[in-house]
JSON list of C-alpha atoms and ligand atoms in Angstrom, two decimals:
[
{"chain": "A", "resi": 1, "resn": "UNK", "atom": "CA", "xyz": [95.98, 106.00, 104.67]},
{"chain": "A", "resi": 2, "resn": "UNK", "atom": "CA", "xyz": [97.29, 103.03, 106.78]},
{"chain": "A", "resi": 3, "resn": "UNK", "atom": "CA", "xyz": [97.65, 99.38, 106.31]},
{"chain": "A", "resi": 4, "resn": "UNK", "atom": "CA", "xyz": [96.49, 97.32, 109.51]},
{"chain": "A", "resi": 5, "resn": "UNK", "atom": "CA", "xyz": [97.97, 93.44, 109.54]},
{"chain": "A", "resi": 6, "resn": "UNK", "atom": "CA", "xyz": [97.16, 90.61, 111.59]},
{"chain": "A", "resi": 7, "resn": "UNK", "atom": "CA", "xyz": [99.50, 88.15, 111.94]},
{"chain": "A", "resi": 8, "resn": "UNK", "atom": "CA", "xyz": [98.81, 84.45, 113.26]},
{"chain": "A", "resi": 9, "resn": "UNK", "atom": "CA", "xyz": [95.94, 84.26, 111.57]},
{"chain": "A", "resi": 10, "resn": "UNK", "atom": "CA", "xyz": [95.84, 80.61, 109.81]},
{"chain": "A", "resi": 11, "resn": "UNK", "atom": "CA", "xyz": [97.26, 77.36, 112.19]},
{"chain": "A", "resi": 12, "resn": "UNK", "atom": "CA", "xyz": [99.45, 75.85, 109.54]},
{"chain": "A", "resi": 13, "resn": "UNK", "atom": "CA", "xyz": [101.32, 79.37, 109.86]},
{"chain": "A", "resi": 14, "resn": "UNK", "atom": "CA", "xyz": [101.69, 79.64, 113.72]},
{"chain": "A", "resi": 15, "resn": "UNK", "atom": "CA", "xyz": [103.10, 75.87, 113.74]},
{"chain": "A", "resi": 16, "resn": "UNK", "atom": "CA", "xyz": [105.39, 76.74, 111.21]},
{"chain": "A", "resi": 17, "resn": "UNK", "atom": "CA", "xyz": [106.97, 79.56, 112.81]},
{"chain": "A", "resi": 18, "resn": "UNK", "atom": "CA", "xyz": [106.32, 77.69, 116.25]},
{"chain": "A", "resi": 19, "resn": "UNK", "atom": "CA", "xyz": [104.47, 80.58, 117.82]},
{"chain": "A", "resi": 20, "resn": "UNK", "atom": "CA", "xyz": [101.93, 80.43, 120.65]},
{"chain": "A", "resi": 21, "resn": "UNK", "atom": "CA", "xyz": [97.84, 80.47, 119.07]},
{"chain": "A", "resi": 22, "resn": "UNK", "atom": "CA", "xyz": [97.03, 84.43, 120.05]},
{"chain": "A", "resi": 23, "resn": "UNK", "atom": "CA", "xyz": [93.50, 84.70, 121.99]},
{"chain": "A", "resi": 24, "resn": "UNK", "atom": "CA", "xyz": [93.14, 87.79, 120.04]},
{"chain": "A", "resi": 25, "resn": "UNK", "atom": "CA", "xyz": [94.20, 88.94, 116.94]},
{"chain": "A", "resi": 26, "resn": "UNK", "atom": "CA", "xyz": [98.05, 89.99, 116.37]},
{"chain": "A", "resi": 27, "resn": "UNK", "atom": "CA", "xyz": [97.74, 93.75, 114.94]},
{"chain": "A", "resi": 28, "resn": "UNK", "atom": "CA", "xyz": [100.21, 95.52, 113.86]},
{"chain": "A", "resi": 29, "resn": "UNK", "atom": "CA", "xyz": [100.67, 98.98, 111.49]},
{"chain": "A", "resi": 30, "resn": "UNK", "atom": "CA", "xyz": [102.46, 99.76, 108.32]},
{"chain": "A", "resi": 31, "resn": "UNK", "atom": "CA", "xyz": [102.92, 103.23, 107.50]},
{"chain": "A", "resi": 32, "resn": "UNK", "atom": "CA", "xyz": [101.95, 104.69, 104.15]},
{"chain": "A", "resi": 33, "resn": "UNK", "atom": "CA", "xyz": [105.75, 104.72, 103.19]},
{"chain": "A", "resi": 34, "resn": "UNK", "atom": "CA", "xyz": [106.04, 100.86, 102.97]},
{"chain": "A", "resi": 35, "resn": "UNK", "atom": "CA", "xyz": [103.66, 100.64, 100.04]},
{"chain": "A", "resi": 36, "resn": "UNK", "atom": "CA", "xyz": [105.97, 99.45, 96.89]},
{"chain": "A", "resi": 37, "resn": "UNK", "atom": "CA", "xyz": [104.98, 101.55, 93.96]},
{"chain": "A", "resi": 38, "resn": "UNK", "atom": "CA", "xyz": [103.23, 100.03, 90.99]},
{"chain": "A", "resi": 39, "resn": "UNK", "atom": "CA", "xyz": [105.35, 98.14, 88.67]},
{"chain": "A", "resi": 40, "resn": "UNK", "atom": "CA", "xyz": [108.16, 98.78, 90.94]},
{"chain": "A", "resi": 41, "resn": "UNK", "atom": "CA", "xyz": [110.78, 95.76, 92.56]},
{"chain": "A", "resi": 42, "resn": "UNK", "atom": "CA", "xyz": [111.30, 95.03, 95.93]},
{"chain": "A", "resi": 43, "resn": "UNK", "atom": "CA", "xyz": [114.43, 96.05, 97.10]},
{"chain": "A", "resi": 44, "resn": "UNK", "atom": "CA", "xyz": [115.82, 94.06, 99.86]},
{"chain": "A", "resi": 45, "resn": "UNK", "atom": "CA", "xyz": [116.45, 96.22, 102.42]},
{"chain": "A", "resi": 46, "resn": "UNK", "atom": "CA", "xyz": [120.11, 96.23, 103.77]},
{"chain": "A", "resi": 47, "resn": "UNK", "atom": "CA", "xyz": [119.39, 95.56, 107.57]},
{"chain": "A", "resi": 48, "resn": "UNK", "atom": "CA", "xyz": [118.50, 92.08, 106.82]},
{"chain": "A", "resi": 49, "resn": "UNK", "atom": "CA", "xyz": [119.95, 88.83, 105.83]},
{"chain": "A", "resi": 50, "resn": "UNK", "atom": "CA", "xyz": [116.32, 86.76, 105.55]},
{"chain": "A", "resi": 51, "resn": "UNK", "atom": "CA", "xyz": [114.14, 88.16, 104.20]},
{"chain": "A", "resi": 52, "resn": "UNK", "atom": "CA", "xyz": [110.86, 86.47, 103.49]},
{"chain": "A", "resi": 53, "resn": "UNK", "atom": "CA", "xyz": [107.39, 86.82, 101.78]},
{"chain": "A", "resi": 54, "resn": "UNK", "atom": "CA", "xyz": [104.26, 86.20, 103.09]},
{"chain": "A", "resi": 55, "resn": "UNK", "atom": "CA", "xyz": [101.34, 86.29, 100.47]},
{"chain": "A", "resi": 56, "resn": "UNK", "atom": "CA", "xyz": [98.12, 87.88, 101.91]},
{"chain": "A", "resi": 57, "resn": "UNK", "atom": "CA", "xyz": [94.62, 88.33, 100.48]},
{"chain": "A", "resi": 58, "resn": "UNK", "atom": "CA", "xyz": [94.09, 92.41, 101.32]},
{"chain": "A", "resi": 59, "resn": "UNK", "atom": "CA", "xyz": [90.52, 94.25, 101.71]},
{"chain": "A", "resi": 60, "resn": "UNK", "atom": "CA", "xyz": [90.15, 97.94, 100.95]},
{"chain": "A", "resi": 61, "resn": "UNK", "atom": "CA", "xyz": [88.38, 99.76, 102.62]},
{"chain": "A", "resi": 62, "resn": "UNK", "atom": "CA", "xyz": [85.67, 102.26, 101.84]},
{"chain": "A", "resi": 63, "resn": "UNK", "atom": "CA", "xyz": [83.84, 103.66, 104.34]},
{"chain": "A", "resi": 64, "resn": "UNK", "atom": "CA", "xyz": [85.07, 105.86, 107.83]},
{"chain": "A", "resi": 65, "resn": "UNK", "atom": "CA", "xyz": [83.83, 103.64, 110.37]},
{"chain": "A", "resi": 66, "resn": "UNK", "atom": "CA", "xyz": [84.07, 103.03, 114.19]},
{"chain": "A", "resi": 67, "resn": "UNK", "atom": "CA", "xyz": [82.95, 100.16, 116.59]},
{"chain": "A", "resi": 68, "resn": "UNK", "atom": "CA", "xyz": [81.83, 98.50, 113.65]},
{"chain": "A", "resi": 69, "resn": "UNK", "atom": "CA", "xyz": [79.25, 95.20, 114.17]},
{"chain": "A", "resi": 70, "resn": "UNK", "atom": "CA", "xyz": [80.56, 91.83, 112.54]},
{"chain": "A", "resi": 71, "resn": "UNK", "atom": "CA", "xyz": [77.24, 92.01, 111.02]},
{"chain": "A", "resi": 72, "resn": "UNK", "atom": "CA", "xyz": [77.61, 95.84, 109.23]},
{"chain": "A", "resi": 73, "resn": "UNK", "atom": "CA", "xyz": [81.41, 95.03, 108.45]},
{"chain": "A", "resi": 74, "resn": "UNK", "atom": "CA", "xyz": [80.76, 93.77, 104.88]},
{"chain": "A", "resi": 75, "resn": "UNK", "atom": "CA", "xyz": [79.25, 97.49, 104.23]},
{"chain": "A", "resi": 76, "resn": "UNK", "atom": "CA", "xyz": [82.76, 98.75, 105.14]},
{"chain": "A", "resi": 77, "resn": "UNK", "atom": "CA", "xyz": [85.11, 97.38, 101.95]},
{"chain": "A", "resi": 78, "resn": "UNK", "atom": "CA", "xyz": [84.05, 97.24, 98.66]},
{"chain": "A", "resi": 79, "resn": "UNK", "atom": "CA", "xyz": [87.32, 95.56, 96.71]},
{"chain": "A", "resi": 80, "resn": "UNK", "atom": "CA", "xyz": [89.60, 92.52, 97.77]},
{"chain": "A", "resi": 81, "resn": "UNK", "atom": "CA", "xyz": [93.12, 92.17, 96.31]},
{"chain": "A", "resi": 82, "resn": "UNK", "atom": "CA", "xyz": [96.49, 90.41, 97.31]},
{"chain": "A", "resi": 83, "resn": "UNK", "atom": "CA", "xyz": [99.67, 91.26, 98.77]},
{"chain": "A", "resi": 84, "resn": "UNK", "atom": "CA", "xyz": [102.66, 90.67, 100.29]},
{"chain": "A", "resi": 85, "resn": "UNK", "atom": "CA", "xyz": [104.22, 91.30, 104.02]},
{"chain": "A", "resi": 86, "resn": "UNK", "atom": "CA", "xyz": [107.11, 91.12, 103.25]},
{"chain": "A", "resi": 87, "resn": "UNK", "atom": "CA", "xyz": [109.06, 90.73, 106.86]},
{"chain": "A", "resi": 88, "resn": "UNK", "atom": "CA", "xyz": [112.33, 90.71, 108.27]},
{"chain": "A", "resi": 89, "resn": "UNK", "atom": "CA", "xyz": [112.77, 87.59, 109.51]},
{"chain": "A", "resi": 90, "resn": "UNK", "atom": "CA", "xyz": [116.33, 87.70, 110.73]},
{"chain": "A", "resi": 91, "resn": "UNK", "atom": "CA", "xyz": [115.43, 91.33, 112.82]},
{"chain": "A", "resi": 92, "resn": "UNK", "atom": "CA", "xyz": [111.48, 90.23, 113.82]},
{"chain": "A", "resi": 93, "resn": "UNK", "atom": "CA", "xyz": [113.09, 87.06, 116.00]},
{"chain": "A", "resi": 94, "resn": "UNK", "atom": "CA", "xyz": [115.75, 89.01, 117.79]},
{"chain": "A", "resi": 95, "resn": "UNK", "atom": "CA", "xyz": [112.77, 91.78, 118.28]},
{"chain": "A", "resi": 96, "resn": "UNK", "atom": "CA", "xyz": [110.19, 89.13, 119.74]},
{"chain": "A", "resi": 97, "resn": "UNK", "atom": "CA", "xyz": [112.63, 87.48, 121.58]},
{"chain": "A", "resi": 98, "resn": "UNK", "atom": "CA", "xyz": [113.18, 90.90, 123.87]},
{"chain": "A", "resi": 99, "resn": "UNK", "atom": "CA", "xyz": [109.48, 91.66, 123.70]},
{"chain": "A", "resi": 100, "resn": "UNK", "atom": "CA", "xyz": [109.89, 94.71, 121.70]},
{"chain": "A", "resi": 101, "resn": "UNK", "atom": "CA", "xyz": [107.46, 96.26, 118.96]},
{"chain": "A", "resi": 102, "resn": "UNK", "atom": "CA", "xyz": [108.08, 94.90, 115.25]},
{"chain": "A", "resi": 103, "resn": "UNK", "atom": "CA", "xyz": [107.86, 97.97, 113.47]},
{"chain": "A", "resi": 104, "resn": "UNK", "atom": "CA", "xyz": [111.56, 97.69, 111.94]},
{"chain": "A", "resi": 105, "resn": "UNK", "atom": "CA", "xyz": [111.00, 93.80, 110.72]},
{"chain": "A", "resi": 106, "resn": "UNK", "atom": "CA", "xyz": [107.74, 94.78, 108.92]},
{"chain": "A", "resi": 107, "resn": "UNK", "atom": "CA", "xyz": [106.45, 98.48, 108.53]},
{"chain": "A", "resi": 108, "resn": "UNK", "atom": "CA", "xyz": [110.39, 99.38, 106.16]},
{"chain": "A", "resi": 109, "resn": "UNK", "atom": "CA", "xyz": [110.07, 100.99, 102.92]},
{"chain": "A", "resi": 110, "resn": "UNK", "atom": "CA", "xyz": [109.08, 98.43, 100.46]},
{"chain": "A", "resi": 111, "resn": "UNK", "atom": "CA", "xyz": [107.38, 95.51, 103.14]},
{"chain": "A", "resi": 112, "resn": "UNK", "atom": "CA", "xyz": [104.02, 96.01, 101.40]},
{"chain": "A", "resi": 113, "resn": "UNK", "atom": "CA", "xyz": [103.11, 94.80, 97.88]},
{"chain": "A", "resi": 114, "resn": "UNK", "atom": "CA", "xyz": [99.45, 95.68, 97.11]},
{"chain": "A", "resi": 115, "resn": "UNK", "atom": "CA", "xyz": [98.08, 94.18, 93.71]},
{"chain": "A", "resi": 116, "resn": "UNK", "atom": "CA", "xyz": [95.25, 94.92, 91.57]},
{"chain": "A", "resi": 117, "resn": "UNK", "atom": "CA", "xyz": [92.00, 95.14, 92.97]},
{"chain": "A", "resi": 118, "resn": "UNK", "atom": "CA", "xyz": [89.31, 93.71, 92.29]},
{"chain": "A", "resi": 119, "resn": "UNK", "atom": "CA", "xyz": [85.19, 94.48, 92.87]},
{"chain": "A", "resi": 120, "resn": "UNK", "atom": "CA", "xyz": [84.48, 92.48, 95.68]},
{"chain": "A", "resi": 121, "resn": "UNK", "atom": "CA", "xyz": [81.06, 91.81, 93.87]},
{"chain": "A", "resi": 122, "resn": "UNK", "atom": "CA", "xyz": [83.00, 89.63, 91.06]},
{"chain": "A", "resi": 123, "resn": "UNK", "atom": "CA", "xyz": [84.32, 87.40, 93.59]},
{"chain": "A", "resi": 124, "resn": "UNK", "atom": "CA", "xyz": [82.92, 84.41, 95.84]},
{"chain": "A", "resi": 125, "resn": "UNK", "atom": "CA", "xyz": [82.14, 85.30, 99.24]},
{"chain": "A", "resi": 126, "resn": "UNK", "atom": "CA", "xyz": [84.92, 86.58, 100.97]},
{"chain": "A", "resi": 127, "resn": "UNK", "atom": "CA", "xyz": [85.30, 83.52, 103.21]},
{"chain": "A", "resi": 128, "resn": "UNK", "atom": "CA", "xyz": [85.88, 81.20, 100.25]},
{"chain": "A", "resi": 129, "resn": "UNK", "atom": "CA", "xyz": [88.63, 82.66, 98.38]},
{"chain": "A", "resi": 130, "resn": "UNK", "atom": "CA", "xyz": [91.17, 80.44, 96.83]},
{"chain": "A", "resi": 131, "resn": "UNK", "atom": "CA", "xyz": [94.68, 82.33, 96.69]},
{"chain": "A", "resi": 132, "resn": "UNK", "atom": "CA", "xyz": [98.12, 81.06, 95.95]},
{"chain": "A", "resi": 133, "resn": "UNK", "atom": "CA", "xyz": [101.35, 82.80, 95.15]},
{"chain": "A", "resi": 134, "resn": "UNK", "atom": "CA", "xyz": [104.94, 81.42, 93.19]},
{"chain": "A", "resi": 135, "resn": "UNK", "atom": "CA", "xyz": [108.30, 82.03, 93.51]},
{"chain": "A", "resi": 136, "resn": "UNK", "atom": "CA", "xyz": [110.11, 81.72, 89.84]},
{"chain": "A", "resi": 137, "resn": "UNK", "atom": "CA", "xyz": [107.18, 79.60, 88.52]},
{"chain": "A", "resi": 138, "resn": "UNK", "atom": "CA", "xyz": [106.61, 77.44, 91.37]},
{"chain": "A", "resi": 139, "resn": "UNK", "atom": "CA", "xyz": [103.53, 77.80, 94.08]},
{"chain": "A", "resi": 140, "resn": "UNK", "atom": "CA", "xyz": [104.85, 78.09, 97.56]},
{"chain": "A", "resi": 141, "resn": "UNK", "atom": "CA", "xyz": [101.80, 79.02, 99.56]},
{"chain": "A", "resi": 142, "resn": "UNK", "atom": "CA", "xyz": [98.58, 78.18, 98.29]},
{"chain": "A", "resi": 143, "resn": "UNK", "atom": "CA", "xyz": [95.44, 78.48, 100.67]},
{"chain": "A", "resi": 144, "resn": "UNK", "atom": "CA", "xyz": [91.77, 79.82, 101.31]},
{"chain": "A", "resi": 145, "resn": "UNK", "atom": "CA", "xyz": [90.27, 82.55, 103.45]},
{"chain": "A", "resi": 146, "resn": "UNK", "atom": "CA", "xyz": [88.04, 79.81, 104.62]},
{"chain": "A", "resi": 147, "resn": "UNK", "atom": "CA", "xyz": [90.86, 78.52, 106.66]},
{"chain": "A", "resi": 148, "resn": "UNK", "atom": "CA", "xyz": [90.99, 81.80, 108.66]},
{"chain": "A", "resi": 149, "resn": "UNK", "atom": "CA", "xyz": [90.84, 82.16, 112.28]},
{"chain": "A", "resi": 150, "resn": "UNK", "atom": "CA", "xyz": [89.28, 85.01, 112.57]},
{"chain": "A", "resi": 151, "resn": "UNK", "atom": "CA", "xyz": [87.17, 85.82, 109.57]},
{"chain": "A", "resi": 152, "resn": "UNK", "atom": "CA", "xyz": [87.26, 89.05, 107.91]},
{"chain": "A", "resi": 153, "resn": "UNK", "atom": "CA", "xyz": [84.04, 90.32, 108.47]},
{"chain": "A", "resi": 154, "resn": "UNK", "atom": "CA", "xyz": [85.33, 89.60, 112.71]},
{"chain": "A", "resi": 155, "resn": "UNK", "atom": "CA", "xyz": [88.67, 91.39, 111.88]},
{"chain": "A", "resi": 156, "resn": "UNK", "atom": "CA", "xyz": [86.80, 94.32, 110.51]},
{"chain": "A", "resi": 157, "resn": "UNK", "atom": "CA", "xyz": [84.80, 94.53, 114.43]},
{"chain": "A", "resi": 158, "resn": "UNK", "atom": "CA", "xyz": [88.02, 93.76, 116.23]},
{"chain": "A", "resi": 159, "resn": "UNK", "atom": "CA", "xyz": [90.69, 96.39, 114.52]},
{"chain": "A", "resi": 160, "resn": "UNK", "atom": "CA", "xyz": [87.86, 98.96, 114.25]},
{"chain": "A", "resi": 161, "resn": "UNK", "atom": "CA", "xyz": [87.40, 98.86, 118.12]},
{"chain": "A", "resi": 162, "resn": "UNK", "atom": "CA", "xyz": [90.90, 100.04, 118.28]},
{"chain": "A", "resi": 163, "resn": "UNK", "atom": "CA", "xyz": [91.54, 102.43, 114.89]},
{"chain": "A", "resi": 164, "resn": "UNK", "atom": "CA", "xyz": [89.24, 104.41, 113.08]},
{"chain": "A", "resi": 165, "resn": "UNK", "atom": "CA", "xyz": [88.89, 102.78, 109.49]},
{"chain": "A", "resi": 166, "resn": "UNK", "atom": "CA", "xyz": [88.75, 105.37, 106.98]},
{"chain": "A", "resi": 167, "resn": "UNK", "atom": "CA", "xyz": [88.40, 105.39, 103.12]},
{"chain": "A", "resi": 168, "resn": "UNK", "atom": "CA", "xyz": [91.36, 103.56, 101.57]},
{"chain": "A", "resi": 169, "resn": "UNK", "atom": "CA", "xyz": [92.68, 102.05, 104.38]},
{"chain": "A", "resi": 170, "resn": "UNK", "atom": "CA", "xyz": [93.73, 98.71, 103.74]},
{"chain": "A", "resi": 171, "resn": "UNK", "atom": "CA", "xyz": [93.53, 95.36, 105.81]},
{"chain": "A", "resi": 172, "resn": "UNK", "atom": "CA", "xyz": [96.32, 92.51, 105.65]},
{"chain": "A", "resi": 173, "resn": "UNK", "atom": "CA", "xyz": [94.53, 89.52, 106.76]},
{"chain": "A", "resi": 174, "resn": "UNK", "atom": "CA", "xyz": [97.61, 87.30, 108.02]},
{"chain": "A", "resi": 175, "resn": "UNK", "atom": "CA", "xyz": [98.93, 84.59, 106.08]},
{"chain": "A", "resi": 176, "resn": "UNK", "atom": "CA", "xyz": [99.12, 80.46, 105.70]},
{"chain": "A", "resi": 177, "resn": "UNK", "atom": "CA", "xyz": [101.86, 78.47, 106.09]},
{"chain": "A", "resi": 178, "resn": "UNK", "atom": "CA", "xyz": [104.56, 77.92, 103.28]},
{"chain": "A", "resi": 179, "resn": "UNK", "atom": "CA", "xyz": [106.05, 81.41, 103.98]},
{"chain": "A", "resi": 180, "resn": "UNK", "atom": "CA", "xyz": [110.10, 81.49, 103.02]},
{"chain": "A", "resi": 181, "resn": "UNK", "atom": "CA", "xyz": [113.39, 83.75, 102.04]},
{"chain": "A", "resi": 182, "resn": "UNK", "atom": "CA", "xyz": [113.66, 86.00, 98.91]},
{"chain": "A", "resi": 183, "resn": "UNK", "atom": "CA", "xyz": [116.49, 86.02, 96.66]},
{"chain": "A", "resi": 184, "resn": "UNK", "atom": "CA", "xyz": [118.21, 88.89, 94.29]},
{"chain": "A", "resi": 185, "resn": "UNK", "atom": "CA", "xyz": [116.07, 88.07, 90.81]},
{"chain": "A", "resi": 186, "resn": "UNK", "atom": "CA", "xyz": [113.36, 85.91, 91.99]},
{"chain": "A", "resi": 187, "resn": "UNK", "atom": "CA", "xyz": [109.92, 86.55, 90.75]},
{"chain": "A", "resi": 188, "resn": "UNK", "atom": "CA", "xyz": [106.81, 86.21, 93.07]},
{"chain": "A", "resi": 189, "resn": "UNK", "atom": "CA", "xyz": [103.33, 86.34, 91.46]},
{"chain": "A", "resi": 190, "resn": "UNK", "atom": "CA", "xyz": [99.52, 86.13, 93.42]},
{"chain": "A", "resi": 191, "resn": "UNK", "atom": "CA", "xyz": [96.52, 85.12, 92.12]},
{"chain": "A", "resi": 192, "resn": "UNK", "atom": "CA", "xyz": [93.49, 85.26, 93.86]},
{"chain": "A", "resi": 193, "resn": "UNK", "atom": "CA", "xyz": [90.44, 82.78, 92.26]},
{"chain": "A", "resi": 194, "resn": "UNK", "atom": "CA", "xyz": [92.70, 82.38, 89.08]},
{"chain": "A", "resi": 195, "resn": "UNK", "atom": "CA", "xyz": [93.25, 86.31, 88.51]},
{"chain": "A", "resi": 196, "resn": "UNK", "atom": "CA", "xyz": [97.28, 86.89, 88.70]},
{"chain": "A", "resi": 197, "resn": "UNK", "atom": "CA", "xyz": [96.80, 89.92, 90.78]},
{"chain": "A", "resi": 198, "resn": "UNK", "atom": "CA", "xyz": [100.63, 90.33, 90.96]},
{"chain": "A", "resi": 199, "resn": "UNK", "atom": "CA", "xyz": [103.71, 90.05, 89.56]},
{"chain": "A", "resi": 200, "resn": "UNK", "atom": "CA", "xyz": [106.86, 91.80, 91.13]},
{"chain": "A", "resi": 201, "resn": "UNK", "atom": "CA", "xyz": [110.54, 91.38, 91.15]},
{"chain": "A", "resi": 202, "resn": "UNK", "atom": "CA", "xyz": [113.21, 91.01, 93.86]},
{"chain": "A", "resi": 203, "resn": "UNK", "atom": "CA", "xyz": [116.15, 93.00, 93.63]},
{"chain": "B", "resi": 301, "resn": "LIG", "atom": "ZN1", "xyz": [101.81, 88.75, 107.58]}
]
C-alpha cells in the first residue's frame, strides 16, 4: 500500500507557515514503513530537533482505480479516519529552501499515525466533517473538511491522474492551521465528529 499527502491544502495553514497558495495540489508519498503500529508511540526520530504534528482527516481507499471522474470518486473509499503527518520541520525548511524533494522531513519511520476507521456511511458528508486534535488535554488544531481547498472527492481525480489508487491505499488530505512541536511525553488525541479516533504517545 501507499499513503499519498497533500500539503497546502487549508489557507489558515499556508499563512501560517508563510508558503506561496499552490495552483495545484502539493503531493507527496509516504512509504508503507512510516505507518506507526497500533497502540505503538511515536518515537522522535534523531535527525530532528522540531518536530511537529499535523492532524489530518485520512480516506481509505477501496477500489483500484485510474483517471478517476470527481463525480465517480466517492465510489473509490469506503471509510474516513484521522491521522497525523508528523514532519520534520527543522530538515523540511533547509530541504525547500534548496528545492529538493521532502522525502526525509516526512516519509521516516514513524511520520504517519493512522486511527480507527470509521464507515464512511456513519458520518456526515465528507465535506462537512468537524475534526480537532489535543496536545496533553488541550485542542490545538480544530477545523472542518469544509474549509478545504481542494475537496476530496477533486483530490481523488487529481492524485489518481498521476498514481494508480489501489485497495488500501490511503489519502492524507493536508492540514489547517494550528500545527506545532512535539515533546518527550506529550499525548496527542483526534477526534473526528466527536469519535476520539486516536490517542498516541510521544517518546
Ligand atoms: Zn500534512
Amino acid at each position: 500500500m501507499k499513503i499519498i499527502c497533500i500539503g497546502r491544502n487549508y489557507t489558515d495553514h499556508i499563512e501560517e507557515l508563510a508558503n506561496e497558495r499552490p495552483e495545484d495540489p502539493v503531493v507527496f508519498l509516504k512509504p508503507d514503513t512510516s505507518l506507526v503500529l497500533k497502540n505503538q508511540p511515536f518515537f522522535i526520530p534523531p535527525f530532528s530537533n522540531d518536530v511537529h504534528y499535523e492532524v489530518e482527516i485520512l480516506v481509505r481507499i477501496n477500489r483500484i482505480g485510474k483517471h478517476i471522474q470527481q463525480k465517480f470518486a466517492h465510489k473509490y473509499y469506503d471509510a474516513i479516519g484521522l491521522g497525523i503527518d508528523f514532519t520534520a520541520r527543522d530538515l523540511q525548511a533547509k530541504l525547500k529552501s534548496k528545492g529538493l524533494p521532502w522525502e526525509k522531513a516526512k516519509a521516516f519511520d514513524g511520520a504517519a499515525v493512522v486511527g480507527d476507521w470509521v464507515n464512511k456511511s456513519e458520518l456526515p458528508h465528507v465535506d462537512e466533517l468537524q475534526f480537532e486534535m489535543s496536545k496533553n488535554g488541550t485542542i490545538v488544531q480544530q477545523s472542518s473538511s469544509a474549509l478545504m481547498l481542494w475537496k476530496v472527492d477533486e483530490l481523488i481525480a487529481y492524485v489518481s491522474q498521476f498514481f494508480t489508487l489501489k485497495i488500501g491505499d490511503i489519502i492524507f488530505t493536508g492540514t489547517p492551521a494550528g500545527v506545532g512541536p512535539v515533546a518527550e511525553n506529550d499525548v496527542l488525541e483526534g477526534s473526528l465528529e466527536g469519535r476520539q479516533l486516536f490517542s498516541i504517545k510521544v517518546k
